[in-house]
Short mmCIF file of C-alpha atoms and ligand atoms in Angstrom, two decimals:
data_model
loop_
_atom_site.label_atom_id
_atom_site.label_comp_id
_atom_site.label_asym_id
_atom_site.label_seq_id
_atom_site.Cartn_x
_atom_site.Cartn_y
_atom_site.Cartn_z
CA UNK A 11 -0.02 -0.28 0.32
CA UNK A 12 1.58 3.00 -0.91
CA UNK A 13 0.94 6.64 0.70
CA UNK A 14 -0.54 9.83 -1.57
CA UNK A 15 0.18 12.67 -1.01
CA UNK A 16 -2.72 16.00 -2.63
CA UNK A 17 -0.64 19.19 -2.36
CA UNK A 18 -3.51 21.47 -4.47
CA UNK A 19 -6.91 20.31 -3.00
CA UNK A 20 -9.49 22.07 -5.61
CA UNK A 21 -11.31 20.53 -8.37
CA UNK A 22 -8.32 17.99 -9.39
CA UNK A 23 -7.16 17.88 -6.36
CA UNK A 24 -10.36 16.69 -4.64
CA UNK A 25 -11.53 14.68 -6.62
CA UNK A 26 -7.11 12.60 -6.77
CA UNK A 27 -8.20 12.03 -3.22
CA UNK A 28 -11.18 9.96 -3.27
CA UNK A 29 -9.94 8.10 -5.85
CA UNK A 30 -6.52 7.06 -4.68
CA UNK A 31 -8.49 7.02 -1.76
CA UNK A 32 -10.51 3.56 -3.69
CA UNK A 33 -7.83 2.10 -4.45
CA UNK A 34 -6.48 -1.42 -3.15
CA UNK A 35 -3.08 -0.76 -3.36
CA UNK A 36 -3.03 3.57 -1.97
CA UNK A 37 -3.92 5.06 0.37
CA UNK A 38 -4.39 8.88 1.33
CA UNK A 39 -1.66 10.58 3.71
CA UNK A 40 -2.62 14.80 3.30
CA UNK A 41 -4.41 16.82 1.88
CA UNK A 42 -3.40 20.23 1.26
CA UNK A 43 -5.44 24.06 1.70
CA UNK A 44 -4.10 26.93 1.74
CA UNK A 45 -7.38 28.59 3.13
CA UNK A 46 -9.77 27.00 5.78
CA UNK A 47 -13.35 26.74 3.52
CA UNK A 48 -15.70 24.63 2.85
CA UNK A 49 -13.89 21.81 0.95
CA UNK A 50 -10.79 22.12 3.92
CA UNK A 51 -13.13 21.15 6.64
CA UNK A 52 -15.08 18.42 3.92
CA UNK A 53 -11.28 16.69 3.51
CA UNK A 54 -11.57 16.42 7.54
CA UNK A 55 -14.54 14.96 7.79
CA UNK A 56 -13.92 12.34 4.93
CA UNK A 57 -11.22 11.44 6.74
CA UNK A 58 -7.98 12.99 5.02
CA UNK A 59 -5.61 14.53 7.59
CA UNK A 60 -4.95 18.45 6.35
CA UNK A 61 -1.87 20.39 6.09
CA UNK A 62 -0.87 23.73 4.90
CA UNK A 63 0.43 25.56 1.97
CA UNK A 64 0.67 29.17 4.05
CA UNK A 65 2.59 29.12 7.26
CA UNK A 66 1.44 31.78 7.86
CA UNK A 67 -2.12 31.25 7.71
CA UNK A 68 -1.82 28.37 10.72
CA UNK A 69 -3.79 31.38 12.73
CA UNK A 70 -7.05 30.66 10.23
CA UNK A 71 -7.50 27.12 11.04
CA UNK A 72 -6.84 27.51 14.85
CA UNK A 73 -9.65 30.16 13.79
CA UNK A 74 -12.54 28.73 12.27
CA UNK A 75 -11.66 25.15 14.50
CA UNK A 76 -10.40 22.96 11.38
CA UNK A 77 -7.47 21.10 12.79
CA UNK A 78 -3.79 20.92 9.90
CA UNK A 79 -1.59 18.69 11.49
CA UNK A 80 1.46 20.72 10.18
CA UNK A 81 2.68 22.38 5.93
CA UNK A 82 2.74 20.90 2.98
CA UNK A 83 7.47 19.87 3.49
CA UNK A 84 5.48 17.38 7.09
CA UNK A 85 3.12 16.13 4.68
CA UNK A 86 6.21 15.70 1.43
CA UNK A 87 8.04 13.76 4.98
CA UNK A 88 4.91 11.06 5.21
CA UNK A 89 4.13 10.67 1.39
CA UNK A 90 5.87 8.10 -1.03
CA UNK A 91 4.14 10.74 -4.61
CA UNK A 92 2.59 14.02 -4.37
CA UNK A 93 0.12 14.42 -6.87
CA UNK A 94 -0.29 18.22 -7.43
CA UNK A 95 -3.52 19.56 -8.22
CA UNK A 96 -2.23 23.50 -7.36
CA UNK A 97 -3.22 26.12 -10.08
CA UNK A 98 -1.54 26.30 -13.23
CA UNK A 99 2.65 27.48 -12.87
CA UNK A 100 2.58 26.56 -9.23
CA UNK A 101 3.28 23.16 -9.58
CA UNK A 102 6.47 23.80 -11.80
CA UNK A 103 7.84 26.32 -9.21
CA UNK A 104 7.05 23.82 -6.32
CA UNK A 105 9.25 21.33 -8.33
CA UNK A 106 11.76 22.52 -6.93
CA UNK A 107 10.76 22.03 -3.38
CA UNK A 108 9.92 17.90 -4.14
CA UNK A 109 13.43 17.34 -6.18
CA UNK A 110 15.45 19.38 -2.35
CA UNK A 111 12.88 16.89 -0.47
CA UNK A 112 13.17 13.87 -3.11
CA UNK A 113 9.85 12.86 -3.97
CA UNK A 114 8.06 11.20 -7.19
CA UNK A 115 5.35 14.01 -7.74
CA UNK A 116 3.02 14.29 -11.10
CA UNK A 117 1.60 17.26 -12.02
CA UNK A 118 -1.18 19.04 -14.13
CA UNK A 119 -1.85 19.51 -17.54
CA UNK A 120 -2.11 23.61 -15.75
CA UNK A 121 2.01 22.94 -16.22
CA UNK A 122 4.14 22.76 -19.35
CA UNK A 123 5.91 19.90 -21.15
CA UNK A 124 8.38 21.06 -20.76
CA UNK A 125 8.81 22.69 -17.01
CA UNK A 126 8.79 18.45 -16.02
CA UNK A 127 10.64 16.56 -19.13
CA UNK A 128 7.70 13.81 -19.42
CA UNK A 129 3.63 14.26 -19.97
CA UNK A 130 1.88 10.91 -18.94
CA UNK A 131 -1.45 9.04 -20.74
CA UNK A 132 -2.61 5.74 -19.30
CA UNK A 133 -3.32 4.58 -22.88
CA UNK A 134 -0.80 6.24 -25.67
CA UNK A 135 2.49 7.24 -23.84
CA UNK A 136 1.92 4.56 -20.54
CA UNK A 137 5.85 3.50 -20.18
CA UNK A 138 7.74 6.04 -20.47
CA UNK A 139 6.82 6.88 -17.34
CA UNK A 140 7.56 3.74 -15.00
CA UNK A 141 9.65 4.61 -12.72
CA UNK A 142 10.26 7.78 -13.64
CA UNK A 143 11.00 10.91 -10.79
CA UNK A 144 7.74 13.64 -12.31
CA UNK A 145 5.80 13.51 -14.86
CA UNK A 146 2.38 15.71 -15.79
CA UNK A 147 -1.23 14.33 -16.98
CA UNK A 148 -1.48 15.65 -20.03
CA UNK A 149 -4.92 18.30 -20.13
CA UNK A 150 -9.00 17.61 -19.97
CA UNK A 151 -8.64 18.08 -23.52
CA UNK A 152 -6.03 16.37 -24.55
CA UNK A 153 -6.55 13.51 -22.67
CA UNK A 154 -9.59 13.00 -24.45
CA UNK A 155 -7.92 13.11 -27.90
CA UNK A 156 -5.46 10.52 -26.48
CA UNK A 157 -9.07 8.93 -25.33
CA UNK A 158 -10.27 8.08 -29.12
CA UNK A 159 -7.70 9.37 -31.47
CA UNK A 160 -5.16 5.58 -30.59
CA UNK A 161 -8.06 3.26 -30.55
CA UNK A 162 -8.13 4.50 -34.30
CA UNK A 163 -4.77 5.13 -34.67
CA UNK A 164 -4.25 1.47 -33.64
CA UNK A 165 -6.56 0.32 -35.90
CA UNK A 166 -6.59 1.98 -39.13
CA UNK A 167 -3.48 4.04 -38.95
CA UNK A 168 -3.95 8.07 -38.98
CA UNK A 169 -2.68 9.98 -42.08
CA UNK A 170 -3.60 13.58 -40.24
CA UNK A 171 -5.91 14.99 -37.93
CA UNK A 172 -7.61 18.44 -37.82
CA UNK A 173 -10.50 19.59 -34.23
CA UNK A 174 -12.19 22.48 -33.13
CA UNK A 175 -12.49 22.39 -29.59
CA UNK A 176 -14.76 24.19 -28.34
CA UNK A 177 -14.60 24.28 -24.05
CA UNK A 178 -16.43 25.27 -21.71
CA UNK A 179 -15.30 28.67 -20.79
CA UNK A 180 -15.58 28.62 -16.52
CA UNK A 181 -15.63 25.07 -14.23
CA UNK A 182 -19.10 24.84 -12.73
CA UNK A 183 -18.30 26.31 -9.60
CA UNK A 184 -16.00 29.25 -10.78
CA UNK A 185 -17.86 32.41 -9.92
CA UNK A 186 -15.36 34.91 -11.81
CA UNK A 187 -14.62 33.87 -14.95
CA UNK A 188 -16.36 34.37 -18.08
CA UNK A 189 -17.19 35.22 -20.76
CA UNK A 190 -20.44 35.36 -20.37
CA UNK A 191 -21.69 36.08 -24.09
CA UNK A 192 -19.13 35.40 -25.70
CA UNK A 193 -17.61 33.48 -27.90
CA UNK A 194 -13.80 33.76 -28.03
CA UNK A 195 -11.69 32.25 -30.26
CA UNK A 196 -8.89 31.22 -27.68
CA UNK A 197 -6.94 31.54 -28.72
CA UNK A 198 -7.07 33.61 -31.24
CA UNK A 199 -3.59 31.78 -33.53
CA UNK A 200 -3.56 29.00 -34.76
CA UNK A 201 -2.82 25.81 -34.43
CA UNK A 202 -3.73 26.27 -30.73
CA UNK A 203 -2.26 24.74 -28.37
CA UNK A 204 -3.90 20.87 -27.53
CA UNK A 205 -2.51 20.02 -30.87
CA UNK A 206 0.76 20.74 -29.77
CA UNK A 207 -0.28 19.20 -26.32
CA UNK A 208 -0.85 16.02 -27.66
CA UNK A 209 2.23 14.79 -29.43
CA UNK A 210 4.05 14.65 -25.87
CA UNK A 211 1.82 11.94 -25.22
CA UNK A 212 1.09 10.33 -28.92
CA UNK A 213 4.16 10.71 -30.58
CA UNK A 214 4.68 11.43 -34.87
CA UNK A 215 0.75 12.77 -34.64
CA UNK A 216 0.15 14.84 -36.54
CA UNK A 217 -2.28 17.42 -36.09
CA UNK A 218 -3.53 20.53 -36.28
CA UNK A 219 -6.34 22.16 -33.90
CA UNK A 220 -7.81 25.12 -33.47
CA UNK A 221 -10.28 26.73 -30.57
CA UNK A 222 -12.57 28.82 -29.29
CA UNK A 223 -15.02 29.41 -25.35
CA UNK A 224 -18.43 29.59 -25.02
CA UNK A 225 -20.77 30.72 -21.61
CA UNK A 226 -20.61 26.76 -20.33
CA UNK A 227 -19.45 25.76 -17.92
CA UNK A 228 -20.69 21.78 -18.40
CA UNK A 229 -18.44 20.22 -20.75
CA UNK A 230 -15.92 20.32 -23.31
CA UNK A 231 -16.92 19.77 -27.62
CA UNK A 232 -14.69 18.41 -30.17
CA UNK A 233 -15.14 17.73 -33.12
CA UNK A 234 -12.62 15.59 -34.55
CA UNK A 235 -11.28 15.14 -38.75
CA UNK A 236 -9.06 12.55 -38.83
CA UNK A 237 -7.44 11.28 -42.92
CA UNK A 238 -7.45 7.03 -42.21
CA UNK A 239 -4.09 5.74 -43.69
CA UNK A 240 -6.01 2.45 -44.72
CA UNK A 241 -9.39 2.09 -45.88
CA UNK A 242 -12.26 1.46 -42.80
CA UNK A 243 -15.73 1.14 -42.47
CA UNK A 244 -17.15 3.33 -40.17
CA UNK A 245 -19.26 -0.04 -38.11
CA UNK A 246 -15.68 -0.65 -37.93
CA UNK A 247 -14.49 2.21 -36.23
CA UNK A 248 -18.33 2.14 -34.09
CA UNK A 249 -17.26 -1.26 -32.11
CA UNK A 250 -13.34 -0.36 -31.83
CA UNK A 251 -15.01 2.56 -29.80
CA UNK A 252 -17.21 0.74 -27.94
CA UNK A 253 -14.85 -1.55 -26.59
CA UNK A 254 -11.83 1.07 -25.41
CA UNK A 255 -12.07 1.80 -22.04
CA UNK A 256 -12.74 5.08 -20.57
CA UNK A 257 -14.64 5.56 -23.76
CA UNK A 258 -18.45 5.54 -24.17
CA UNK A 259 -20.63 6.07 -27.74
CA UNK A 260 -23.60 8.02 -26.68
CA UNK A 261 -27.03 8.39 -28.94
CA UNK A 262 -28.92 11.93 -30.06
CA UNK A 263 -31.57 9.28 -30.28
CA UNK A 264 -31.85 8.05 -26.73
CA UNK A 265 -32.05 11.64 -25.64
CA UNK A 266 -28.11 12.77 -25.00
CA UNK A 267 -27.81 15.10 -28.39
CA UNK A 268 -26.99 17.47 -25.89
CA UNK A 269 -23.64 17.81 -23.69
CA UNK A 270 -26.10 18.81 -20.89
CA UNK A 271 -28.00 16.02 -21.38
CA UNK A 272 -24.72 13.47 -21.17
CA UNK A 273 -24.05 15.65 -17.63
CA UNK A 274 -27.41 14.67 -16.13
CA UNK A 275 -27.45 11.24 -17.72
CA UNK A 276 -24.11 11.29 -15.48
CA UNK A 277 -26.26 12.32 -12.37
CA UNK A 278 -28.46 9.07 -13.18
CA UNK A 279 -24.88 6.25 -13.02
CA UNK A 280 -25.39 8.09 -9.59
CA UNK A 281 -21.57 9.15 -9.92
CA UNK A 282 -19.60 10.73 -6.90
CA UNK A 283 -20.07 15.30 -7.72
CA UNK A 284 -21.63 13.34 -11.02
CA UNK A 285 -18.54 12.51 -12.42
CA UNK A 286 -18.40 11.46 -16.65
CA UNK A 287 -14.33 9.94 -17.06
CA UNK A 288 -15.52 8.57 -19.75
CA UNK A 289 -15.81 10.76 -23.26
CA UNK A 290 -18.46 10.38 -24.81
CA UNK A 291 -18.97 9.87 -28.28
CA UNK A 292 -21.45 10.48 -30.96
CA UNK A 293 -23.08 7.17 -32.48
CA UNK A 294 -24.27 10.11 -35.04
CA UNK A 295 -21.84 11.29 -35.71
CA UNK A 296 -19.14 9.32 -37.00
CA UNK A 297 -19.88 8.91 -40.47
CA UNK A 298 -15.50 8.42 -43.53
CA UNK A 299 -16.77 10.92 -46.09
CA UNK A 300 -13.69 11.01 -49.13
CA UNK A 301 -12.10 8.58 -47.13
CA UNK A 302 -11.63 11.10 -43.46
CA UNK A 303 -13.37 10.17 -40.93
CA UNK A 304 -15.81 12.66 -38.47
CA UNK A 305 -16.93 12.18 -34.79
CA UNK A 306 -17.77 14.96 -32.46
CA UNK A 307 -17.02 13.73 -28.51
CA UNK A 308 -17.89 15.81 -25.17
CA UNK A 309 -15.53 15.65 -22.25
CA UNK A 310 -16.17 16.16 -18.72
CA UNK A 311 -13.34 18.21 -18.12
CA UNK A 312 -12.59 17.97 -14.14
CA UNK A 313 -12.97 14.27 -14.27
CA UNK A 314 -12.16 12.33 -16.90
CA UNK A 315 -7.99 13.22 -16.59
CA UNK A 316 -8.31 12.49 -13.33
CA UNK A 317 -8.66 8.16 -13.27
CA UNK A 318 -5.74 9.29 -15.29
CA UNK A 319 -3.49 10.24 -12.24
CA UNK A 320 -3.90 7.19 -10.13
CA UNK A 321 -2.64 5.03 -13.31
CA UNK A 322 0.86 7.90 -12.92
CA UNK A 323 1.41 6.81 -9.49
CA UNK A 324 1.56 3.57 -10.68
CA UNK A 325 3.60 4.13 -13.21
CA UNK A 326 5.95 6.33 -11.49
CA UNK A 327 5.90 4.19 -8.43
CA UNK A 328 5.90 1.08 -10.74
CA UNK A 329 3.00 -0.51 -8.95
CA UNK A 330 2.18 -1.58 -12.52
CA UNK A 331 4.16 -2.92 -15.86
CA UNK A 332 1.50 -3.31 -17.71
CA UNK A 333 -0.44 -0.25 -18.54
CA UNK A 334 -3.80 -2.39 -19.60
CA UNK A 335 -4.17 -3.64 -15.24
CA UNK A 336 -3.72 -0.66 -14.46
CA UNK A 337 -6.57 1.11 -15.79
CA UNK A 338 -8.01 -1.98 -14.85
CA UNK A 339 -8.01 -1.80 -11.18
CA UNK A 340 -8.38 1.40 -11.65
CA UNK A 341 -11.51 1.51 -13.73
CA UNK A 342 -12.52 -1.07 -11.10
CA UNK A 343 -12.08 0.88 -8.41
CA UNK A 344 -14.44 4.10 -9.31
CA UNK A 345 -16.84 2.82 -11.41
CA UNK A 346 -15.42 3.28 -14.63
CA UNK A 347 -17.77 2.20 -17.53
P1 NAD B 636 -8.51 24.26 -8.91
O1 NAD B 636 -8.41 26.14 -8.40
O2 NAD B 636 -10.48 23.98 -8.18
O3 NAD B 636 -7.63 24.44 -7.46
C1 NAD B 636 -7.01 24.37 -7.20
C2 NAD B 636 -6.49 24.42 -5.77
O4 NAD B 636 -4.91 24.53 -5.69
C3 NAD B 636 -7.11 25.37 -4.83
O5 NAD B 636 -7.49 24.96 -3.66
C4 NAD B 636 -5.72 26.27 -4.11
O6 NAD B 636 -6.62 26.56 -3.01
C5 NAD B 636 -5.10 25.45 -4.37
N1 NAD B 636 -3.18 25.93 -3.82
C6 NAD B 636 -3.51 27.62 -4.74
N2 NAD B 636 -2.34 27.89 -4.14
C7 NAD B 636 -1.89 26.20 -3.89
C8 NAD B 636 -0.08 25.93 -2.71
N3 NAD B 636 0.71 27.48 -3.32
N4 NAD B 636 -0.28 24.71 -2.84
C9 NAD B 636 -1.04 23.90 -2.71
N5 NAD B 636 -2.42 24.08 -3.00
C10 NAD B 636 -2.69 25.21 -3.60
O7 NAD B 636 -7.78 24.30 -9.68
P2 NAD B 636 -8.32 23.12 -10.44
O8 NAD B 636 -8.82 23.41 -11.70
O9 NAD B 636 -8.66 22.38 -9.77
O10 NAD B 636 -6.86 22.87 -11.62
C11 NAD B 636 -5.48 22.39 -10.40
C12 NAD B 636 -4.38 22.51 -12.34
O11 NAD B 636 -5.26 21.62 -12.98
C13 NAD B 636 -3.74 22.76 -12.76
O12 NAD B 636 -2.91 22.55 -13.95
C14 NAD B 636 -5.69 22.57 -14.08
O13 NAD B 636 -4.93 23.67 -15.65
C15 NAD B 636 -5.28 21.55 -14.22
N6 NAD B 636 -6.63 20.61 -15.17
C16 NAD B 636 -7.87 21.71 -14.48
C17 NAD B 636 -8.74 20.56 -15.37
C18 NAD B 636 -10.63 21.23 -15.14
O14 NAD B 636 -11.04 21.23 -15.10
N7 NAD B 636 -10.51 22.06 -13.57
C19 NAD B 636 -8.90 19.61 -16.60
C20 NAD B 636 -7.68 19.27 -15.72
C21 NAD B 636 -7.16 19.39 -15.68
#
């Protein structure tokens, strides 16, 4: 049983904490908070020891009656590995502390590949992180691209991908982010960072992406066009995606015609926080025209890369040499379809 600490208990951190706690071969030894807010209280209620990332704020926690077990540095001393889920850019700064402490660490997609040196996806390049000290789980959008493009590449080869990424403007709890009344090309330049990011885990893939922000909080939506290497029947593609782990085909004709309805489906599944770890591909959107495959998919940004963080722990600590075995263990513990 390995000991895992979560530095940054926010949208991603709290989900990774619960996912880790559900595994048989790992346990949570602590989570860190910057403020004594409701999430800090909830973490204690769940039985996670709480550590503070800003030691000067100890008094605030005391005044709020929230018990802390020490600082982030104390938490690191208790752990075999850190999952850093701090906001974009802070993880790279924390790397220095992890190096000094001699602890392995997993970072999230907000960090730059160059700052961490290695990126991770459970399906495309698990082996490269075996025994490594640090790796970065690619972003929610890049994880979504990996999940569906990898099985298609394995089935019939990919010549070139073009993808249009329609991104949620903010997560549901983010009250200060927008836009609330605009469609924003983001970035307005081509390509967006998603294509280059995919190349950090799916080597040699020829891809270009453009991205825009829209006023929604629920999910991202991707429109993907794939020039195929070898001829294939659309039914074979459907079959392949159907049997791919962490991917699900959904039918607009069955009432799942939008991201809102897909999130409603996640609520019906009774998942914690209504999380949808799987990438939802609209079955009706799958079509091949002149040797080019078209499809549309939806990505629950708060949840889809969480199982990948669990697999990354197994890779770095060499708990499982075979990615398929890790994926199976993670899926079983998290109830993934
Ligand atoms: P978040 O703001 O919801 O959570 C970050 C947490 O870290 C907060 O609780 C914050 O208080 C805490 N924190 C801030 N500074 C800290 C510090 N110095 N030390 C320790 N904790 C600190 O952010 P998030 O959405 O969970 O994003 C975390 C990472 O995951 C980012 O790299 C982000 O790009 C990536 N990511 C986010 C999403 C998403 O949709 N939210 C999806 C995939 C990846």
